[in-house]
Each structure stands twice: as C-alpha cells, then as structure tokens.
mmCIF file of C-alpha atoms in Angstrom:
data_model
loop_
_atom_site.group_PDB
_atom_site.id
_atom_site.type_symbol
_atom_site.label_atom_id
_atom_site.label_comp_id
_atom_site.label_asym_id
_atom_site.label_seq_id
_atom_site.Cartn_x
_atom_site.Cartn_y
_atom_site.Cartn_z
ATOM 1 C CA UNK A 1 0.000 0.000 0.000
ATOM 2 C CA UNK A 2 0.871 3.672 0.102
ATOM 3 C CA UNK A 3 2.371 5.760 2.873
ATOM 4 C CA UNK A 4 -0.869 6.242 4.806
ATOM 5 C CA UNK A 5 -1.638 2.541 4.598
ATOM 6 C CA UNK A 6 1.879 1.739 5.838
ATOM 7 C CA UNK A 7 1.358 3.902 8.932
ATOM 8 C CA UNK A 8 -2.082 2.433 9.612
ATOM 9 C CA UNK A 9 -0.596 -1.064 9.379
ATOM 10 C CA UNK A 10 2.186 -0.217 11.820
ATOM 11 C CA UNK A 11 -0.379 1.016 14.338
ATOM 12 C CA UNK A 12 -2.648 -1.992 13.719
ATOM 13 C CA UNK A 13 0.250 -4.364 14.398
ATOM 14 C CA UNK A 14 1.058 -2.564 17.644
ATOM 15 C CA UNK A 15 -2.562 -2.801 18.734
ATOM 16 C CA UNK A 16 -2.766 -6.487 17.807
ATOM 17 C CA UNK A 17 0.310 -7.113 19.970
ATOM 18 C CA UNK A 18 -1.581 -5.715 22.946
ATOM 19 C CA UNK A 19 -0.114 -2.209 22.924
ATOM 20 C CA UNK A 20 -3.010 0.122 23.640
ATOM 21 C CA UNK A 21 -2.017 2.946 21.339
ATOM 22 C CA UNK A 22 -4.797 5.143 19.992
ATOM 23 C CA UNK A 23 -4.439 6.265 16.390
ATOM 24 C CA UNK A 24 -4.599 10.034 15.908
ATOM 25 C CA UNK A 25 -4.305 11.896 12.614
ATOM 26 C CA UNK A 26 -3.047 15.493 12.584
ATOM 27 C CA UNK A 27 -2.993 17.322 9.226
ATOM 28 C CA UNK A 28 -0.162 19.818 8.765
ATOM 29 C CA UNK A 29 -0.216 22.086 5.711
ATOM 30 C CA UNK A 30 0.387 25.596 4.411
ATOM 31 C CA UNK A 31 -2.105 27.329 6.708
ATOM 32 C CA UNK A 32 -1.043 25.430 9.847
ATOM 33 C CA UNK A 33 0.433 27.468 12.686
ATOM 34 C CA UNK A 34 1.869 26.753 16.117
ATOM 35 C CA UNK A 35 -1.574 27.597 17.500
ATOM 36 C CA UNK A 36 -3.462 25.115 15.292
ATOM 37 C CA UNK A 37 -0.878 22.382 15.938
ATOM 38 C CA UNK A 38 -1.027 22.854 19.705
ATOM 39 C CA UNK A 39 -4.816 22.952 19.626
ATOM 40 C CA UNK A 40 -5.100 19.737 17.619
ATOM 41 C CA UNK A 41 -2.585 17.860 19.742
ATOM 42 C CA UNK A 42 -4.081 18.991 23.034
ATOM 43 C CA UNK A 43 -7.411 17.470 22.053
ATOM 44 C CA UNK A 44 -5.750 14.072 22.475
ATOM 45 C CA UNK A 45 -3.778 14.827 25.619
ATOM 46 C CA UNK A 46 -6.394 13.808 28.170
ATOM 47 C CA UNK A 47 -6.268 10.050 27.596
ATOM 48 C CA UNK A 48 -4.402 7.647 29.843
ATOM 49 C CA UNK A 49 -3.680 5.523 26.789
ATOM 50 C CA UNK A 50 -0.619 6.515 24.685
ATOM 51 C CA UNK A 51 -1.215 7.886 21.219
ATOM 52 C CA UNK A 52 0.129 6.935 17.797
ATOM 53 C CA UNK A 53 0.119 10.339 16.135
ATOM 54 C CA UNK A 54 0.110 10.474 12.345
ATOM 55 C CA UNK A 55 1.281 13.903 11.178
ATOM 56 C CA UNK A 56 0.047 14.146 7.609
ATOM 57 C CA UNK A 57 2.198 16.726 5.820
ATOM 58 C CA UNK A 58 0.666 18.651 2.922
ATOM 59 C CA UNK A 59 2.438 19.379 -0.359
ATOM 60 C CA UNK A 60 2.943 23.003 0.706
ATOM 61 C CA UNK A 61 4.326 23.525 4.212
ATOM 62 C CA UNK A 62 4.347 26.669 6.386
ATOM 63 C CA UNK A 63 7.613 28.679 6.516
ATOM 64 C CA UNK A 64 8.266 27.686 10.140
ATOM 65 C CA UNK A 65 7.562 23.971 9.644
ATOM 66 C CA UNK A 66 11.100 22.854 10.520
ATOM 67 C CA UNK A 67 11.124 24.899 13.725
ATOM 68 C CA UNK A 68 7.711 23.660 14.870
ATOM 69 C CA UNK A 69 8.437 20.011 14.117
ATOM 70 C CA UNK A 70 11.838 20.290 15.800
ATOM 71 C CA UNK A 71 10.152 21.636 18.932
ATOM 72 C CA UNK A 72 7.554 18.863 18.870
ATOM 73 C CA UNK A 73 9.652 15.843 17.900
ATOM 74 C CA UNK A 74 13.118 16.653 19.255
ATOM 75 C CA UNK A 75 12.553 19.056 22.164
ATOM 76 C CA UNK A 76 9.194 17.530 23.061
ATOM 77 C CA UNK A 77 7.407 20.816 23.792
ATOM 78 C CA UNK A 78 5.594 23.163 21.435
ATOM 79 C CA UNK A 79 3.877 26.368 22.495
ATOM 80 C CA UNK A 80 1.303 28.784 21.188
ATOM 81 C CA UNK A 81 2.629 32.201 22.265
ATOM 82 C CA UNK A 82 -0.603 34.005 21.387
ATOM 83 C CA UNK A 83 -2.757 31.932 23.747
ATOM 84 C CA UNK A 84 0.008 31.017 26.221
ATOM 85 C CA UNK A 85 -0.836 27.370 25.585
ATOM 86 C CA UNK A 86 1.703 24.531 25.676
ATOM 87 C CA UNK A 87 1.669 20.938 24.468
ATOM 88 C CA UNK A 88 4.219 18.570 26.021
ATOM 89 C CA UNK A 89 4.757 15.326 24.165
ATOM 90 C CA UNK A 90 4.201 12.199 26.240
ATOM 91 C CA UNK A 91 7.256 9.914 26.043
ATOM 92 C CA UNK A 92 4.950 6.935 25.626
ATOM 93 C CA UNK A 93 3.513 8.315 22.383
ATOM 94 C CA UNK A 94 4.625 7.310 18.890
ATOM 95 C CA UNK A 95 4.851 9.844 16.079
ATOM 96 C CA UNK A 96 4.730 9.127 12.352
ATOM 97 C CA UNK A 97 5.432 11.928 9.878
ATOM 98 C CA UNK A 98 4.103 11.281 6.379
ATOM 99 C CA UNK A 99 5.852 13.325 3.690
ATOM 100 C CA UNK A 100 4.045 13.393 0.334
ATOM 101 C CA UNK A 101 5.608 12.754 -3.040
ATOM 102 C CA UNK A 102 6.419 15.908 -4.973
ATOM 103 C CA UNK A 103 8.255 16.876 -8.133
ATOM 104 C CA UNK A 104 11.957 16.644 -7.428
ATOM 105 C CA UNK A 105 11.152 15.714 -3.816
ATOM 106 C CA UNK A 106 10.759 19.439 -3.067
ATOM 107 C CA UNK A 107 8.628 18.882 0.028
ATOM 108 C CA UNK A 108 11.000 16.297 1.492
ATOM 109 C CA UNK A 109 14.011 18.516 0.833
ATOM 110 C CA UNK A 110 12.288 21.518 2.413
ATOM 111 C CA UNK A 111 11.678 19.495 5.581
ATOM 112 C CA UNK A 112 15.291 19.478 6.782
ATOM 113 C CA UNK A 113 14.080 18.196 10.163
ATOM 114 C CA UNK A 114 13.576 14.803 8.459
ATOM 115 C CA UNK A 115 17.353 14.272 8.353
ATOM 116 C CA UNK A 116 17.359 14.164 12.169
ATOM 117 C CA UNK A 117 14.654 11.490 12.371
ATOM 118 C CA UNK A 118 14.555 7.756 11.639
ATOM 119 C CA UNK A 119 13.062 7.348 8.183
ATOM 120 C CA UNK A 120 11.608 4.685 5.937
ATOM 121 C CA UNK A 121 11.524 5.185 2.178
ATOM 122 C CA UNK A 122 8.708 3.074 0.856
ATOM 123 C CA UNK A 123 8.984 1.152 -2.384
ATOM 124 C CA UNK A 124 6.310 -0.748 -4.245
ATOM 125 C CA UNK A 125 7.333 -4.309 -5.059
ATOM 126 C CA UNK A 126 6.228 -7.870 -4.564
ATOM 127 C CA UNK A 127 7.621 -8.019 -1.035
ATOM 128 C CA UNK A 128 5.845 -4.882 0.206
ATOM 129 C CA UNK A 129 2.536 -5.609 -1.543
ATOM 130 C CA UNK A 130 -0.153 -6.588 0.963
ATOM 131 C CA UNK A 131 -3.681 -7.460 -0.123
ATOM 132 C CA UNK A 132 -5.061 -7.439 3.404
ATOM 133 C CA UNK A 133 -7.100 -4.441 4.458
ATOM 134 C CA UNK A 134 -6.691 -2.261 7.506
ATOM 135 C CA UNK A 135 -9.884 -0.681 8.769
ATOM 136 C CA UNK A 136 -11.171 1.181 11.782
ATOM 137 C CA UNK A 137 -13.282 -0.799 14.203
ATOM 138 C CA UNK A 138 -14.627 2.018 16.370
ATOM 139 C CA UNK A 139 -16.360 4.531 14.129
ATOM 140 C CA UNK A 140 -16.702 7.491 14.424
ATOM 141 C CA UNK A 141 -13.716 7.828 16.805
ATOM 142 C CA UNK A 142 -11.424 5.962 14.392
ATOM 143 C CA UNK A 143 -8.693 5.282 16.952
ATOM 144 C CA UNK A 144 -8.631 1.457 16.846
ATOM 145 C CA UNK A 145 -7.530 -0.533 13.818
ATOM 146 C CA UNK A 146 -7.810 -4.123 12.695
ATOM 147 C CA UNK A 147 -6.411 -6.279 9.922
ATOM 148 C CA UNK A 148 -8.924 -7.958 7.670
ATOM 149 C CA UNK A 149 -8.272 -10.844 5.269
ATOM 150 C CA UNK A 150 -8.190 -10.006 1.552
ATOM 151 C CA UNK A 151 -11.646 -9.149 0.243
ATOM 152 C CA UNK A 152 -12.210 -10.580 -3.266
ATOM 153 C CA UNK A 153 -14.467 -7.611 -4.039
ATOM 154 C CA UNK A 154 -11.827 -5.032 -3.062
ATOM 155 C CA UNK A 155 -10.860 -3.261 -6.299
ATOM 156 C CA UNK A 156 -7.194 -4.261 -6.350
ATOM 157 C CA UNK A 157 -7.989 -7.948 -5.605
ATOM 158 C CA UNK A 158 -10.987 -8.089 -7.933
ATOM 159 C CA UNK A 159 -9.110 -6.571 -10.867
ATOM 160 C CA UNK A 160 -5.959 -8.656 -10.271
ATOM 161 C CA UNK A 161 -8.028 -11.846 -10.493
ATOM 162 C CA UNK A 162 -9.541 -10.669 -13.779
ATOM 163 C CA UNK A 163 -6.097 -9.800 -15.154
ATOM 164 C CA UNK A 164 -4.848 -13.274 -14.269
ATOM 165 C CA UNK A 165 -7.835 -14.845 -16.031
ATOM 166 C CA UNK A 166 -7.356 -12.525 -19.014
ATOM 167 C CA UNK A 167 -3.726 -13.619 -19.366
ATOM 168 C CA UNK A 168 -4.847 -17.259 -19.183
ATOM 169 C CA UNK A 169 -7.372 -16.519 -21.973
ATOM 170 C CA UNK A 170 -10.320 -17.592 -19.856
ATOM 171 C CA UNK A 171 -12.607 -15.291 -21.859
ATOM 172 C CA UNK A 172 -11.446 -16.303 -25.340
ATOM 173 C CA UNK A 173 -13.499 -19.003 -27.120
ATOM 174 C CA UNK A 174 -11.439 -22.140 -27.496
ATOM 175 C CA UNK A 175 -9.617 -24.642 -25.339
ATOM 176 C CA UNK A 176 -8.941 -22.150 -22.532
ATOM 177 C CA UNK A 177 -12.432 -20.626 -22.398
ATOM 178 C CA UNK A 178 -14.050 -21.045 -18.981
ATOM 179 C CA UNK A 179 -17.715 -20.038 -19.029
ATOM 180 C CA UNK A 180 -18.069 -20.784 -15.310
ATOM 181 C CA UNK A 181 -15.172 -18.586 -14.217
ATOM 182 C CA UNK A 182 -15.885 -15.952 -11.586
ATOM 183 C CA UNK A 183 -13.445 -14.079 -9.313
ATOM 184 C CA UNK A 184 -15.100 -15.774 -6.345
ATOM 185 C CA UNK A 185 -14.367 -19.366 -7.324
ATOM 186 C CA UNK A 186 -10.598 -18.995 -7.695
ATOM 187 C CA UNK A 187 -7.819 -19.511 -5.172
ATOM 188 C CA UNK A 188 -6.764 -16.498 -3.116
ATOM 189 C CA UNK A 189 -4.308 -14.459 -5.142
ATOM 190 C CA UNK A 190 -0.739 -14.183 -3.890
ATOM 191 C CA UNK A 191 0.398 -10.588 -3.277
ATOM 192 C CA UNK A 192 3.568 -11.047 -5.350
ATOM 193 C CA UNK A 193 1.543 -12.378 -8.268
ATOM 194 C CA UNK A 194 -0.881 -9.454 -7.992
ATOM 195 C CA UNK A 195 2.061 -7.037 -8.099
ATOM 196 C CA UNK A 196 3.454 -8.648 -11.271
ATOM 197 C CA UNK A 197 0.067 -8.494 -13.001
ATOM 198 C CA UNK A 198 -0.587 -4.873 -12.071
ATOM 199 C CA UNK A 199 2.947 -3.919 -13.076
ATOM 200 C CA UNK A 200 2.496 -5.501 -16.515
ATOM 201 C CA UNK A 201 -0.816 -3.791 -17.221
ATOM 202 C CA UNK A 202 0.087 -0.338 -15.854
ATOM 203 C CA UNK A 203 3.691 0.014 -17.049
ATOM 204 C CA UNK A 204 4.265 2.847 -19.509
ATOM 205 C CA UNK A 205 6.293 1.461 -22.440
ATOM 206 C CA UNK A 206 7.562 4.971 -23.264
ATOM 207 C CA UNK A 207 8.980 5.323 -19.736
ATOM 208 C CA UNK A 208 10.405 1.876 -18.916
ATOM 209 C CA UNK A 209 12.452 3.167 -15.972
ATOM 210 C CA UNK A 210 9.474 4.528 -14.038
ATOM 211 C CA UNK A 211 9.190 3.009 -10.574
ATOM 212 C CA UNK A 212 5.982 1.116 -9.725
ATOM 213 C CA UNK A 213 3.427 3.319 -7.990
ATOM 214 C CA UNK A 214 0.721 2.209 -5.579
ATOM 215 C CA UNK A 215 -1.309 5.298 -6.534
ATOM 216 C CA UNK A 216 -1.299 4.138 -10.162
ATOM 217 C CA UNK A 217 -2.188 0.583 -9.118
ATOM 218 C CA UNK A 218 -5.043 1.880 -6.971
ATOM 219 C CA UNK A 219 -6.448 4.277 -9.583
ATOM 220 C CA UNK A 220 -6.173 1.647 -12.319
ATOM 221 C CA UNK A 221 -7.959 -0.941 -10.153
ATOM 222 C CA UNK A 222 -10.786 1.411 -9.211
ATOM 223 C CA UNK A 223 -11.309 2.353 -12.856
ATOM 224 C CA UNK A 224 -11.137 -1.181 -14.245
ATOM 225 C CA UNK A 225 -13.361 -2.697 -11.571
ATOM 226 C CA UNK A 226 -16.393 -0.938 -13.052
ATOM 227 C CA UNK A 227 -15.589 -2.415 -16.450
ATOM 228 C CA UNK A 228 -14.986 -5.917 -15.105
ATOM 229 C CA UNK A 229 -18.216 -5.908 -13.101
ATOM 230 C CA UNK A 230 -20.039 -6.046 -16.428
ATOM 231 C CA UNK A 231 -18.118 -9.216 -17.314
ATOM 232 C CA UNK A 232 -18.764 -10.908 -13.972
ATOM 233 C CA UNK A 233 -21.403 -13.641 -14.400
ATOM 234 C CA UNK A 234 -22.617 -13.050 -10.857
ATOM 235 C CA UNK A 235 -22.691 -9.257 -11.093
ATOM 236 C CA UNK A 236 -23.065 -8.298 -14.750
ATOM 237 C CA UNK A 237 -24.776 -9.588 -17.848
ATOM 238 C CA UNK A 238 -24.755 -13.288 -18.691
ATOM 239 C CA UNK A 239 -24.128 -13.869 -22.388
ATOM 240 C CA UNK A 240 -25.632 -17.421 -22.389
ATOM 241 C CA UNK A 241 -28.747 -15.952 -20.767
ATOM 242 C CA UNK A 242 -29.045 -13.361 -23.544
ATOM 243 C CA UNK A 243 -28.682 -16.046 -26.191
ATOM 244 C CA UNK A 244 -31.392 -18.138 -24.539
ATOM 245 C CA UNK A 245 -33.817 -15.246 -24.189
ATOM 246 C CA UNK A 246 -33.162 -14.212 -27.813
ATOM 247 C CA UNK A 247 -34.203 -17.636 -29.047
#
C-alpha cells in the first residue's frame, strides 16, 4: 500500500500485539500554525492511553515547519505564544510523519528536520505488496484498527483476479475458455503475483524506468473494476442468458 496505509498497518500491528495505542491523525499544511498544531494535539492529551500520532504533511508547508516540528519531535514541547498554551509530548507516544511525493522531492528537501529522524523510504514491489485491508473498528472515533483478510471484491484484488484470467485466456473461445469462471471461485491471489500483473498492465512502455506506484495501481484498479463488473457472471450480464432469451 501507500504511505498512509503503511502507517495504519504499523499502528494496527502494535494494537494487535496488545499495545493500547490510539491512532490520531493530525494534518499539517500551508495554513497550519503553532496555535493550530497545539490545539489539535491537546485534544488528544487527556487520555491515559498513549497515542500513535500520524502527522500528515501537505504538499505546501508553512515557513516555520522545521522549527515547529523540531520543537515537537526533538525538544518535546511546542507552544502557542498568542494563547500562552503549551503541548508537552508524552514519552509513551509514537509519532509518524508522512511526507508526500512531490516533483523533485521538493517537500522532502524543504523538511530538513527529516534528516534528524529515523526514516523509511517506501517502495512498491512484490515483497511490500499486501492485499489485506486495515480498517477502523470504532467509528466514528477511528482510533482502533484491525487487519482484515483479503476481500475478493476489493478493487485491487478483484481486478488482479480478472487480469490473471485474461492472461490465461479464460474469456477467449477455445480450449482455454471457462464459461463458469468468476473471481469468487478462484484460489486467493498471492500478493507477489498481484504485483506482477498490475505492473504488466500499468507500465508505460515509453517510460520503462518509471518506478511502480501504488497510486497508479489503486487508480487503475478502481477504474477497471467498473468495467470488469459487467463481465462478472454473478454481477453483470450473462451472455448465455441473452442467447437463450433471444431464441
């Protein structure tokens, strides 16, 4: 998955291990100030349970972003001078800072504070592909997460199964044609195999050196699912049924 999914999975794993972290998302973008950051963080500061704070950085950051994040993540205290309000980071809390992709990595380079922090650069490949879903189990608070087994109707799983069948010529009249094929009567797809299929069908032949992108995989799957639903015998139109009714 993408960066947000990676963070959600890290928190879900911690919670599954019995660590009672509460997931908290804090957006941080161009209009953010020390006051808004303190105010958002202090909303979570009354719980006895430690927090897993996801700071979601926007593409455009405020001019003082490095100073504010240094105060929060290194010093451990950030203050709002206008309201004389202070937020002190609890040592039990975890913080994740998500830096978005940008042309020439401009956002990442502007956040010089990142060089002082442990970092993970995510890549999309067969080893990092995970078809399981992470979802919230306590709406509307959205602080507790859970892993769910792969859902065959999830766009990326649904489309990957169709791509596999397409490559095997399951829809072409002849020896390989399988009129009874549906994405629900096939074995669970392996994540590495799904990656290979999506890579084949989304690769740009004019840019062979482009790195695989989960965003492209996700957008492609969402788009193609609507098309494949019309080919699904259990969801779309049955060609044998049309032939029978025509007669």
